[in-house]
Amino acid sequence: MTSVAALAGLLLVGGLWLLVGGLQRRAPVSRRGSSASPAQVWARWSRRPAGPRGRRRDVVLVLGLAAGTAVAAATGWLIALPLVPVLALGLPYLLTAPRARDIALLEALDRWVRSLSATLATGKSITDALRISRRTAPPLLADEVETLVARLNNRWDTREALLRMADALDSPDADGVLAPLILAANRGANGASVTLQALADSLQATLAGRRAIEVERSKPYVVVRQVTVISLGTLLVAFAVSPDFFVAYRSGIGQLVLGVLLLAYLGSLLLMRRKAQQRERPRILVGAPR
């Protein structure tokens, strides 16, 4: 029976790992270079995030393995050995709503457009206004604006430089801002300040709608977190008060059934997260001649 429980644990970890890995996008791994170090092999094999996030994940994994080993040794439930690390790593990720990049980008674009509109109102040209905006560019756009100004200083055509910036941002919201700037650069700055002011007002209305949508998207996650915490707390209290209630799950078949049930629950959380992710919207500055 213990071999069946161990097999159930391995199947649980392997199934979750393959499921999450298959749903993630990844860049092709280069075959060039000499043999990698053990740390690089581990980072590539486990898809370890770079920086502090990766270190935190490894610490959680080690603590989860230690806790799972302690639980398995104390109770004889071998499935706890893979199950505790999986829950420690997976639950915080699955119970957190995906971050919406478009809201932060819209806020940055709104600030940048208002800065450009104020500069154009003083009689500056589009190109000069773009150069001046580098000083007050929002942090999210600072690198792209810096690159844009560098291209303009190197005698790039304004339209071409703005199209390259649109490609770098890769967002339909950014396209909606850069397209009027391209038209204004081709036709001159006459009326551009009024146009950008109206565009900023439109961005504010869009932001209000996106924030309302984000609040609604976060509500199911609040409910699911509450249900998960209450369920886990109830099971722990029941196990402490009446351990005989879980006798059926101590056998190998019982642990296999428990693993399947938990895998189904984690799979439903993963499916909910996939449904909550925003779909990519088509851009309007694609395929323009360079």
Short mmCIF file of C-alpha atoms in Angstrom, two decimals:
data_model
loop_
_atom_site.label_atom_id
_atom_site.label_comp_id
_atom_site.label_asym_id
_atom_site.label_seq_id
_atom_site.Cartn_x
_atom_site.Cartn_y
_atom_site.Cartn_z
CA MET A 1 0.00 0.00 0.00
CA THR A 2 2.86 2.36 0.72
CA SER A 3 4.12 1.93 -2.84
CA VAL A 4 0.68 2.91 -4.14
CA ALA A 5 0.72 6.04 -1.97
CA ALA A 6 4.20 6.95 -3.17
CA LEU A 7 3.09 6.45 -6.77
CA ALA A 8 0.06 8.67 -6.13
CA GLY A 9 2.32 11.41 -4.80
CA LEU A 10 4.64 11.21 -7.79
CA LEU A 11 1.71 11.30 -10.20
CA LEU A 12 0.26 14.31 -8.37
CA VAL A 13 3.48 16.33 -8.55
CA GLY A 14 4.27 15.28 -12.11
CA GLY A 15 0.76 16.00 -13.35
CA LEU A 16 0.68 19.48 -11.83
CA TRP A 17 4.17 20.25 -13.08
CA LEU A 18 3.34 19.22 -16.65
CA LEU A 19 -0.01 21.02 -16.57
CA VAL A 20 1.46 24.32 -15.39
CA GLY A 21 4.46 24.00 -17.68
CA GLY A 22 2.31 23.28 -20.71
CA LEU A 23 0.16 26.35 -20.11
CA GLN A 24 3.11 28.71 -19.79
CA ARG A 25 4.78 30.38 -22.74
CA ARG A 26 8.51 30.03 -22.88
CA ALA A 27 11.24 31.18 -25.18
CA PRO A 28 13.32 28.57 -27.02
CA VAL A 29 16.40 27.54 -25.10
CA SER A 30 19.68 28.24 -26.83
CA ARG A 31 21.98 25.25 -27.39
CA ARG A 32 25.11 27.36 -27.61
CA GLY A 33 27.76 27.55 -24.96
CA SER A 34 29.44 25.11 -22.59
CA SER A 35 27.80 22.90 -20.01
CA ALA A 36 25.66 24.81 -17.54
CA SER A 37 26.24 24.90 -13.80
CA PRO A 38 23.94 22.95 -11.45
CA ALA A 39 22.21 26.21 -10.45
CA GLN A 40 21.52 27.03 -14.11
CA VAL A 41 20.27 23.52 -14.79
CA TRP A 42 17.93 23.73 -11.79
CA ALA A 43 16.69 27.18 -12.83
CA ARG A 44 16.00 25.99 -16.38
CA TRP A 45 14.43 22.68 -15.38
CA SER A 46 12.21 24.17 -12.65
CA ARG A 47 11.52 27.46 -14.53
CA ARG A 48 12.88 29.41 -11.61
CA PRO A 49 12.04 33.13 -11.79
CA ALA A 50 14.97 35.51 -11.79
CA GLY A 51 15.95 37.64 -8.82
CA PRO A 52 14.30 37.70 -5.38
CA ARG A 53 11.18 35.92 -6.65
CA GLY A 54 13.24 32.87 -7.54
CA ARG A 55 14.99 32.84 -4.18
CA ARG A 56 11.68 33.11 -2.34
CA ARG A 57 10.27 30.25 -4.38
CA ASP A 58 13.23 28.02 -3.57
CA VAL A 59 12.92 28.82 0.15
CA VAL A 60 9.19 27.97 0.09
CA LEU A 61 9.97 24.74 -1.76
CA VAL A 62 12.61 23.68 0.78
CA LEU A 63 10.36 24.54 3.73
CA GLY A 64 7.47 22.70 2.08
CA LEU A 65 9.59 19.59 1.54
CA ALA A 66 10.73 19.71 5.17
CA ALA A 67 7.15 20.11 6.41
CA GLY A 68 5.92 17.34 4.11
CA THR A 69 8.65 15.00 5.34
CA ALA A 70 7.76 15.76 8.96
CA VAL A 71 4.05 15.14 8.35
CA ALA A 72 4.75 11.90 6.47
CA ALA A 73 7.02 10.67 9.25
CA ALA A 74 4.55 11.58 11.99
CA THR A 75 1.35 10.27 10.37
CA GLY A 76 2.52 7.67 7.87
CA TRP A 77 0.80 9.54 5.03
CA LEU A 78 3.45 9.35 2.33
CA ILE A 79 1.35 11.51 0.05
CA ALA A 80 2.12 14.46 2.34
CA LEU A 81 5.71 14.41 1.08
CA PRO A 82 4.81 15.80 -2.38
CA LEU A 83 1.48 17.31 -1.39
CA VAL A 84 2.68 19.91 1.13
CA PRO A 85 5.26 21.52 -1.23
CA VAL A 86 2.69 21.56 -4.05
CA LEU A 87 0.17 23.34 -1.84
CA ALA A 88 2.78 25.75 -0.48
CA LEU A 89 3.85 26.75 -3.99
CA GLY A 90 0.56 26.46 -5.84
CA LEU A 91 -2.09 27.93 -3.56
CA PRO A 92 -0.64 31.48 -3.30
CA TYR A 93 -0.33 31.57 -7.09
CA LEU A 94 -3.73 30.04 -7.86
CA LEU A 95 -5.60 32.14 -5.28
CA THR A 96 -4.26 35.47 -6.58
CA ALA A 97 -5.99 37.19 -9.48
CA PRO A 98 -3.77 37.79 -12.55
CA ARG A 99 -2.37 41.29 -12.67
CA ALA A 100 -3.84 43.57 -15.29
CA ARG A 101 -0.98 45.30 -17.11
CA ASP A 102 -3.30 47.47 -19.18
CA ILE A 103 -4.49 49.54 -16.19
CA ALA A 104 -0.95 50.56 -15.20
CA LEU A 105 -0.10 51.22 -18.85
CA LEU A 106 -3.23 53.36 -19.33
CA GLU A 107 -2.35 55.42 -16.25
CA ALA A 108 1.16 56.00 -17.60
CA LEU A 109 -0.14 56.88 -21.07
CA ASP A 110 -2.64 59.32 -19.57
CA ARG A 111 0.11 61.17 -17.68
CA TRP A 112 2.35 61.22 -20.75
CA VAL A 113 -0.42 62.50 -23.06
CA ARG A 114 -1.34 65.29 -20.64
CA SER A 115 2.32 66.31 -20.44
CA LEU A 116 2.54 66.41 -24.25
CA SER A 117 -0.69 68.40 -24.49
CA ALA A 118 0.60 71.00 -22.04
CA THR A 119 3.87 71.32 -23.98
CA LEU A 120 2.13 71.64 -27.34
CA ALA A 121 -0.05 74.43 -25.93
CA THR A 122 3.11 76.57 -25.60
CA GLY A 123 3.73 76.41 -29.37
CA LYS A 124 6.24 73.56 -29.50
CA SER A 125 6.29 71.10 -32.38
CA ILE A 126 5.43 67.44 -31.96
CA THR A 127 9.09 66.44 -32.14
CA ASP A 128 10.15 69.04 -29.58
CA ALA A 129 7.30 68.07 -27.28
CA LEU A 130 8.38 64.43 -27.46
CA ARG A 131 11.94 65.40 -26.54
CA ILE A 132 10.78 67.51 -23.59
CA SER A 133 8.48 64.74 -22.33
CA ARG A 134 11.53 62.60 -21.53
CA ARG A 135 12.05 64.60 -18.32
CA THR A 136 8.61 63.84 -16.92
CA ALA A 137 7.88 60.47 -18.50
CA PRO A 138 6.17 57.97 -16.14
CA PRO A 139 8.46 55.15 -14.93
CA LEU A 140 6.56 52.54 -16.94
CA LEU A 141 7.27 54.47 -20.16
CA ALA A 142 10.65 55.95 -19.25
CA ASP A 143 12.76 53.44 -21.21
CA GLU A 144 10.57 53.60 -24.33
CA VAL A 145 10.46 57.41 -24.28
CA GLU A 146 14.23 57.54 -23.79
CA THR A 147 14.70 55.27 -26.81
CA LEU A 148 12.23 57.37 -28.81
CA VAL A 149 14.12 60.58 -28.06
CA ALA A 150 17.44 58.93 -28.89
CA ARG A 151 16.08 57.92 -32.31
CA LEU A 152 14.75 61.41 -32.92
CA ASN A 153 18.15 62.87 -32.03
CA ASN A 154 19.72 60.46 -34.53
CA ARG A 155 17.58 61.96 -37.31
CA TRP A 156 14.95 59.26 -37.41
CA ASP A 157 11.66 60.16 -39.02
CA THR A 158 9.12 60.96 -36.27
CA ARG A 159 6.56 58.58 -37.72
CA GLU A 160 9.06 55.74 -37.90
CA ALA A 161 10.27 56.34 -34.34
CA LEU A 162 6.70 56.34 -33.01
CA LEU A 163 5.91 53.12 -34.89
CA ARG A 164 8.94 51.46 -33.30
CA MET A 165 7.77 52.66 -29.88
CA ALA A 166 4.35 51.12 -30.58
CA ASP A 167 6.05 47.81 -31.40
CA ALA A 168 8.03 47.98 -28.16
CA LEU A 169 4.94 48.62 -26.03
CA ASP A 170 2.93 46.01 -27.98
CA SER A 171 -0.44 47.19 -26.69
CA PRO A 172 -3.61 48.32 -28.47
CA ASP A 173 -3.99 51.05 -25.83
CA ALA A 174 -0.57 52.43 -26.72
CA ASP A 175 -1.47 52.22 -30.42
CA GLY A 176 -4.55 54.36 -29.72
CA VAL A 177 -2.29 57.06 -28.27
CA LEU A 178 0.59 56.87 -30.74
CA ALA A 179 -1.60 56.84 -33.86
CA PRO A 180 -2.87 60.42 -33.26
CA LEU A 181 0.70 61.50 -32.55
CA ILE A 182 1.79 60.03 -35.90
CA LEU A 183 -1.01 61.90 -37.68
CA ALA A 184 -0.14 65.13 -35.84
CA ALA A 185 3.54 64.72 -36.76
CA ASN A 186 2.59 64.38 -40.45
CA ARG A 187 0.10 67.27 -40.48
CA GLY A 188 1.84 69.65 -38.09
CA ALA A 189 1.01 70.63 -34.52
CA ASN A 190 -2.08 72.71 -35.39
CA GLY A 191 -4.90 71.50 -33.16
CA ALA A 192 -2.76 68.70 -31.72
CA SER A 193 -3.02 70.04 -28.18
CA VAL A 194 -6.84 69.96 -28.28
CA THR A 195 -6.77 66.48 -29.81
CA LEU A 196 -4.45 65.16 -27.11
CA GLN A 197 -6.55 66.73 -24.38
CA ALA A 198 -9.63 64.96 -25.74
CA LEU A 199 -7.58 61.76 -25.96
CA ALA A 200 -6.57 62.14 -22.30
CA ASP A 201 -10.23 62.54 -21.32
CA SER A 202 -11.03 59.38 -23.28
CA LEU A 203 -8.23 57.54 -21.47
CA GLN A 204 -9.69 58.61 -18.13
CA ALA A 205 -13.10 57.19 -19.09
CA THR A 206 -11.47 53.96 -20.27
CA LEU A 207 -9.51 53.73 -17.02
CA ALA A 208 -12.68 54.07 -14.96
CA GLY A 209 -14.28 51.23 -16.90
CA ARG A 210 -11.20 48.98 -16.63
CA ARG A 211 -10.95 49.56 -12.87
CA ALA A 212 -14.62 48.63 -12.43
CA ILE A 213 -14.02 45.45 -14.46
CA GLU A 214 -10.97 44.62 -12.36
CA VAL A 215 -12.98 44.94 -9.15
CA GLU A 216 -15.57 42.51 -10.53
CA ARG A 217 -12.83 40.10 -11.66
CA SER A 218 -11.32 40.04 -8.17
CA LYS A 219 -14.57 39.12 -6.40
CA PRO A 220 -14.52 35.39 -7.30
CA TYR A 221 -10.97 35.17 -5.96
CA VAL A 222 -12.06 36.63 -2.62
CA VAL A 223 -14.78 33.98 -2.34
CA VAL A 224 -12.45 31.15 -3.38
CA ARG A 225 -9.79 32.25 -0.88
CA GLN A 226 -12.36 32.30 1.90
CA VAL A 227 -13.70 28.86 0.95
CA THR A 228 -10.17 27.41 0.75
CA VAL A 229 -9.09 28.82 4.12
CA ILE A 230 -12.30 27.68 5.83
CA SER A 231 -12.05 24.21 4.29
CA LEU A 232 -8.41 23.73 5.26
CA GLY A 233 -9.04 25.05 8.76
CA THR A 234 -12.03 22.75 9.21
CA LEU A 235 -10.07 19.71 8.04
CA LEU A 236 -7.15 20.49 10.37
CA VAL A 237 -9.48 20.93 13.35
CA ALA A 238 -11.33 17.73 12.49
CA PHE A 239 -8.03 15.85 12.18
CA ALA A 240 -6.86 17.15 15.56
CA VAL A 241 -10.17 16.39 17.32
CA SER A 242 -11.10 13.10 15.65
CA PRO A 243 -8.23 11.46 13.75
CA ASP A 244 -10.28 8.29 13.24
CA PHE A 245 -12.46 10.21 10.79
CA PHE A 246 -9.57 10.04 8.28
CA VAL A 247 -8.74 6.37 8.73
CA ALA A 248 -10.02 5.56 5.26
CA TYR A 249 -7.37 7.82 3.71
CA ARG A 250 -4.43 6.13 5.47
CA SER A 251 -4.40 3.15 3.12
CA GLY A 252 -2.66 3.27 -0.21
CA ILE A 253 -5.92 3.40 -2.17
CA GLY A 254 -7.23 6.08 0.18
CA GLN A 255 -4.18 8.24 -0.37
CA LEU A 256 -4.53 7.74 -4.12
CA VAL A 257 -8.15 8.93 -3.94
CA LEU A 258 -7.10 11.89 -1.78
CA GLY A 259 -4.45 12.85 -4.33
CA VAL A 260 -6.95 12.68 -7.19
CA LEU A 261 -9.42 14.88 -5.28
CA LEU A 262 -6.80 17.48 -4.44
CA LEU A 263 -5.50 17.41 -8.01
CA ALA A 264 -9.02 18.05 -9.28
CA TYR A 265 -9.43 21.00 -6.90
CA LEU A 266 -6.09 22.54 -7.89
CA GLY A 267 -6.98 21.97 -11.54
CA SER A 268 -10.24 23.86 -11.08
CA LEU A 269 -8.32 26.76 -9.52
CA LEU A 270 -5.90 26.75 -12.44
CA LEU A 271 -8.80 26.75 -14.90
CA MET A 272 -10.37 29.71 -13.07
CA ARG A 273 -7.09 31.60 -13.30
CA ARG A 274 -6.84 30.90 -17.01
CA LYS A 275 -10.41 32.15 -17.51
CA ALA A 276 -9.63 35.32 -15.53
CA GLN A 277 -6.64 36.25 -17.68
CA GLN A 278 -7.34 38.98 -20.17
CA ARG A 279 -7.34 37.96 -23.79
CA GLU A 280 -5.00 39.70 -26.17
CA ARG A 281 -6.73 42.38 -28.21
CA PRO A 282 -5.74 43.17 -31.81
CA ARG A 283 -3.49 46.14 -32.41
CA ILE A 284 -4.07 48.83 -35.01
CA LEU A 285 -0.44 49.67 -35.82
CA VAL A 286 0.52 46.24 -37.13
CA GLY A 287 1.88 45.67 -40.58
CA ALA A 288 2.62 49.32 -41.21
CA PRO A 289 5.40 49.82 -43.77
CA ARG A 290 8.81 50.51 -42.28
#
